[in-house]
């Protein structure tokens, strides 16, 4: 400030007004340049923030759409699984049991041990085919469950794990009970057939209940995303 005052004192008196004019112009030009620089910097920050927010929104949108697709695929597959197995007793057990029982009883009446053995082998082959189909279904559902647990909410993961155990139990019951059919035929304990139907119905009901809970948990997860 002292330097500025000294310089002004050395200037001729008639040059002071012109000096003030130039000082005013330069000062305003500097303020204007500073304003433009600040405005440009603020604009750049705004655009960077806007771009970052747009990227985040796009990422969340894609994740949301992916979650919806995964949930839909899993729910459709689970529903198809339930529809395929809800009538296992009528569509799988009884036809196999009736055919095996007829073949075995006919062989036993004719005292034909070879025919009885063939009937047992035929039935074992049918059981193996059913078990193979069940294993394929089980692997497909397990794969989808594993994929869902990577992005699902904690409560959804908990229900998915429970459902996984339920459908595994259903298929396990199916295989175990089918293996019992040979013993039932040999012992002629036909009342045991009713127990098979009851156990399958219970396993199916438990799976259906857990599926309903899963639907509710999925809706909460998507609404809170």
Short mmCIF file of C-alpha atoms in Angstrom, two decimals:
data_model
loop_
_atom_site.label_atom_id
_atom_site.label_comp_id
_atom_site.label_asym_id
_atom_site.label_seq_id
_atom_site.Cartn_x
_atom_site.Cartn_y
_atom_site.Cartn_z
CA UNK A 1 0.00 0.00 0.00
CA UNK A 2 2.87 2.39 0.83
CA UNK A 3 4.46 1.58 -2.54
CA UNK A 4 1.20 2.47 -4.32
CA UNK A 5 0.94 5.74 -2.40
CA UNK A 6 4.57 6.63 -3.23
CA UNK A 7 3.95 5.96 -6.93
CA UNK A 8 0.83 8.10 -6.91
CA UNK A 9 2.74 10.96 -5.21
CA UNK A 10 5.38 10.96 -7.96
CA UNK A 11 2.75 11.24 -10.75
CA UNK A 12 1.88 14.71 -12.09
CA UNK A 13 -1.39 16.03 -10.80
CA UNK A 14 -3.05 16.16 -14.22
CA UNK A 15 -2.39 12.44 -14.79
CA UNK A 16 -4.15 11.22 -11.62
CA UNK A 17 -7.71 11.15 -13.04
CA UNK A 18 -6.52 9.17 -16.07
CA UNK A 19 -4.61 6.87 -13.77
CA UNK A 20 -7.70 6.20 -11.67
CA UNK A 21 -9.66 5.43 -14.80
CA UNK A 22 -7.12 2.85 -15.94
CA UNK A 23 -6.87 1.45 -12.45
CA UNK A 24 -10.62 1.11 -12.34
CA UNK A 25 -10.67 -0.61 -15.74
CA UNK A 26 -7.85 -3.02 -14.86
CA UNK A 27 -9.38 -3.82 -11.49
CA UNK A 28 -12.76 -4.61 -13.06
CA UNK A 29 -11.12 -6.64 -15.77
CA UNK A 30 -9.34 -8.68 -13.10
CA UNK A 31 -12.56 -9.15 -11.14
CA UNK A 32 -14.36 -10.14 -14.34
CA UNK A 33 -11.63 -12.64 -15.23
CA UNK A 34 -11.75 -14.05 -11.70
CA UNK A 35 -15.53 -14.28 -11.91
CA UNK A 36 -15.37 -16.09 -15.26
CA UNK A 37 -12.71 -18.45 -13.97
CA UNK A 38 -14.76 -19.23 -10.85
CA UNK A 39 -17.92 -19.68 -12.89
CA UNK A 40 -16.14 -22.02 -15.30
CA UNK A 41 -14.65 -24.01 -12.42
CA UNK A 42 -18.08 -24.27 -10.76
CA UNK A 43 -19.61 -25.32 -14.06
CA UNK A 44 -16.95 -28.01 -14.50
CA UNK A 45 -17.57 -29.30 -10.99
CA UNK A 46 -21.30 -29.33 -11.64
CA UNK A 47 -20.92 -31.26 -14.89
CA UNK A 48 -18.57 -33.75 -13.26
CA UNK A 49 -21.04 -34.25 -10.42
CA UNK A 50 -23.91 -34.56 -12.87
CA UNK A 51 -21.99 -37.10 -14.92
CA UNK A 52 -21.10 -39.08 -11.79
CA UNK A 53 -24.73 -39.09 -10.63
CA UNK A 54 -25.93 -40.16 -14.08
CA UNK A 55 -23.43 -43.05 -14.08
CA UNK A 56 -24.56 -44.10 -10.61
CA UNK A 57 -28.23 -43.93 -11.60
CA UNK A 58 -27.52 -45.94 -14.74
CA UNK A 59 -25.60 -48.52 -12.70
CA UNK A 60 -28.43 -48.82 -10.18
CA UNK A 61 -30.99 -49.07 -12.99
CA UNK A 62 -29.08 -51.95 -14.59
CA UNK A 63 -28.63 -53.71 -11.23
CA UNK A 64 -32.35 -53.26 -10.52
CA UNK A 65 -33.34 -54.67 -13.91
CA UNK A 66 -30.93 -57.57 -13.43
CA UNK A 67 -32.41 -58.34 -10.01
CA UNK A 68 -35.92 -58.28 -11.46
CA UNK A 69 -34.92 -60.69 -14.25
CA UNK A 70 -33.17 -63.03 -11.81
CA UNK A 71 -36.12 -63.00 -9.43
CA UNK A 72 -38.60 -63.60 -12.25
CA UNK A 73 -36.58 -66.50 -13.68
CA UNK A 74 -36.19 -68.11 -10.27
CA UNK A 75 -39.86 -67.68 -9.32
CA UNK A 76 -41.02 -69.08 -12.67
CA UNK A 77 -38.70 -72.07 -12.30
CA UNK A 78 -39.82 -72.63 -8.72
CA UNK A 79 -43.46 -72.46 -9.73
CA UNK A 80 -42.84 -74.90 -12.59
CA UNK A 81 -41.04 -77.20 -10.15
CA UNK A 82 -44.04 -77.11 -7.82
CA UNK A 83 -46.47 -77.82 -10.65
CA UNK A 84 -44.38 -80.77 -11.84
CA UNK A 85 -44.20 -82.34 -8.41
CA UNK A 86 -47.46 -81.44 -6.72
CA UNK A 87 -49.07 -84.58 -8.19
CA UNK A 88 -46.10 -86.94 -7.91
CA UNK A 89 -48.20 -89.37 -5.92
CA UNK A 90 -50.84 -89.66 -8.65
CA UNK A 91 -48.63 -89.21 -11.69
CA UNK A 92 -45.44 -91.03 -10.61
CA UNK A 93 -45.98 -93.27 -7.62
CA UNK A 94 -49.27 -94.95 -8.32
CA UNK A 95 -48.60 -95.80 -12.00
CA UNK A 96 -45.20 -97.30 -11.17
CA UNK A 97 -46.46 -99.08 -8.12
CA UNK A 98 -49.48 -100.48 -9.96
CA UNK A 99 -47.40 -101.74 -12.87
CA UNK A 100 -44.71 -103.23 -10.66
CA UNK A 101 -47.23 -104.80 -8.32
CA UNK A 102 -49.17 -106.37 -11.23
CA UNK A 103 -45.99 -107.79 -12.77
CA UNK A 104 -44.66 -109.09 -9.48
CA UNK A 105 -47.93 -110.58 -8.30
CA UNK A 106 -48.42 -112.32 -11.64
CA UNK A 107 -44.89 -113.77 -11.45
CA UNK A 108 -45.46 -114.86 -7.87
CA UNK A 109 -48.77 -116.54 -8.74
CA UNK A 110 -47.05 -118.40 -11.56
CA UNK A 111 -44.12 -119.19 -9.26
CA UNK A 112 -41.87 -117.66 -11.92
CA UNK A 113 -38.82 -116.33 -10.08
CA UNK A 114 -37.23 -115.11 -13.31
CA UNK A 115 -40.27 -112.95 -14.11
CA UNK A 116 -40.27 -111.64 -10.52
CA UNK A 117 -36.60 -110.68 -10.88
CA UNK A 118 -37.30 -108.99 -14.21
CA UNK A 119 -40.14 -107.03 -12.62
CA UNK A 120 -37.83 -105.87 -9.85
CA UNK A 121 -35.12 -104.90 -12.34
CA UNK A 122 -37.64 -103.00 -14.44
CA UNK A 123 -38.83 -101.11 -11.40
CA UNK A 124 -35.27 -100.30 -10.33
CA UNK A 125 -34.62 -98.85 -13.78
CA UNK A 126 -37.73 -96.68 -13.53
CA UNK A 127 -36.63 -95.41 -10.13
CA UNK A 128 -33.20 -94.57 -11.53
CA UNK A 129 -34.77 -92.56 -14.37
CA UNK A 130 -36.94 -90.59 -11.97
CA UNK A 131 -33.95 -89.95 -9.70
CA UNK A 132 -31.87 -88.77 -12.66
CA UNK A 133 -34.54 -86.26 -13.71
CA UNK A 134 -34.83 -85.05 -10.12
CA UNK A 135 -31.07 -84.59 -9.86
CA UNK A 136 -31.08 -82.48 -13.03
CA UNK A 137 -33.84 -80.27 -11.64
CA UNK A 138 -32.04 -79.99 -8.33
CA UNK A 139 -28.80 -78.81 -9.95
CA UNK A 140 -30.63 -76.21 -12.05
CA UNK A 141 -32.43 -74.77 -9.02
CA UNK A 142 -29.27 -74.82 -6.91
CA UNK A 143 -27.44 -72.88 -9.64
CA UNK A 144 -30.15 -70.21 -9.75
CA UNK A 145 -30.22 -70.01 -5.96
CA UNK A 146 -26.46 -69.46 -5.84
CA UNK A 147 -26.74 -66.67 -8.44
CA UNK A 148 -29.51 -64.92 -6.51
CA UNK A 149 -27.71 -64.97 -3.18
CA UNK A 150 -24.98 -62.72 -4.64
CA UNK A 151 -27.30 -59.72 -4.99
CA UNK A 152 -30.41 -60.46 -2.90
CA UNK A 153 -31.24 -58.83 0.43
CA UNK A 154 -30.33 -60.69 3.61
CA UNK A 155 -33.91 -61.74 4.42
CA UNK A 156 -34.37 -63.00 0.84
CA UNK A 157 -31.14 -65.02 1.08
CA UNK A 158 -32.38 -66.59 4.31
CA UNK A 159 -35.65 -67.68 2.69
CA UNK A 160 -33.85 -68.88 -0.46
CA UNK A 161 -31.66 -71.13 1.68
CA UNK A 162 -34.73 -72.48 3.46
CA UNK A 163 -36.51 -73.11 0.15
CA UNK A 164 -33.43 -74.87 -1.18
CA UNK A 165 -33.59 -77.27 1.77
CA UNK A 166 -37.34 -77.77 1.21
CA UNK A 167 -37.15 -78.77 -2.44
CA UNK A 168 -34.14 -80.95 -1.72
CA UNK A 169 -36.22 -82.64 0.97
CA UNK A 170 -39.14 -83.10 -1.43
CA UNK A 171 -36.98 -84.82 -4.03
CA UNK A 172 -35.26 -86.87 -1.34
CA UNK A 173 -38.62 -88.02 -0.01
CA UNK A 174 -39.64 -88.94 -3.55
CA UNK A 175 -36.56 -91.12 -4.07
CA UNK A 176 -36.72 -92.72 -0.62
CA UNK A 177 -40.40 -93.54 -0.86
CA UNK A 178 -40.05 -95.00 -4.32
CA UNK A 179 -37.37 -97.33 -3.02
CA UNK A 180 -39.82 -98.47 -0.33
CA UNK A 181 -42.32 -99.62 -2.94
CA UNK A 182 -40.48 -102.89 -3.48
CA UNK A 183 -40.64 -103.69 0.24
CA UNK A 184 -44.30 -102.65 0.34
CA UNK A 185 -45.10 -105.00 -2.53
CA UNK A 186 -43.22 -107.90 -1.00
CA UNK A 187 -44.82 -107.39 2.41
CA UNK A 188 -48.24 -106.50 0.95
CA UNK A 189 -48.39 -103.60 3.38
CA UNK A 190 -50.59 -101.44 1.18
CA UNK A 191 -51.51 -99.11 4.02
CA UNK A 192 -47.97 -97.76 3.77
CA UNK A 193 -48.91 -96.24 0.40
CA UNK A 194 -51.11 -93.78 2.26
CA UNK A 195 -48.16 -92.74 4.42
CA UNK A 196 -46.18 -91.98 1.27
CA UNK A 197 -48.96 -89.74 -0.01
CA UNK A 198 -49.13 -87.91 3.34
CA UNK A 199 -45.39 -87.32 3.51
CA UNK A 200 -45.21 -86.04 -0.05
CA UNK A 201 -48.17 -83.74 0.57
CA UNK A 202 -46.54 -82.33 3.69
CA UNK A 203 -43.22 -81.68 1.92
CA UNK A 204 -45.04 -79.98 -0.95
CA UNK A 205 -47.10 -77.80 1.41
CA UNK A 206 -43.99 -76.67 3.28
CA UNK A 207 -42.33 -75.70 0.01
CA UNK A 208 -45.40 -73.77 -1.12
CA UNK A 209 -45.58 -71.84 2.17
CA UNK A 210 -41.93 -70.84 1.91
CA UNK A 211 -42.47 -69.78 -1.69
CA UNK A 212 -45.19 -67.35 -0.59
CA UNK A 213 -42.82 -65.88 2.01
CA UNK A 214 -40.19 -65.51 -0.71
CA UNK A 215 -42.57 -63.51 -2.92
CA UNK A 216 -43.23 -61.08 -0.08
CA UNK A 217 -39.52 -60.72 0.70
CA UNK A 218 -38.75 -60.07 -2.98
CA UNK A 219 -41.35 -57.31 -3.15
CA UNK A 220 -39.82 -55.64 -0.07
CA UNK A 221 -36.32 -55.93 -1.54
CA UNK A 222 -37.35 -54.31 -4.84
CA UNK A 223 -39.32 -51.52 -3.13
CA UNK A 224 -36.40 -50.68 -0.84
CA UNK A 225 -33.75 -50.77 -3.56
#
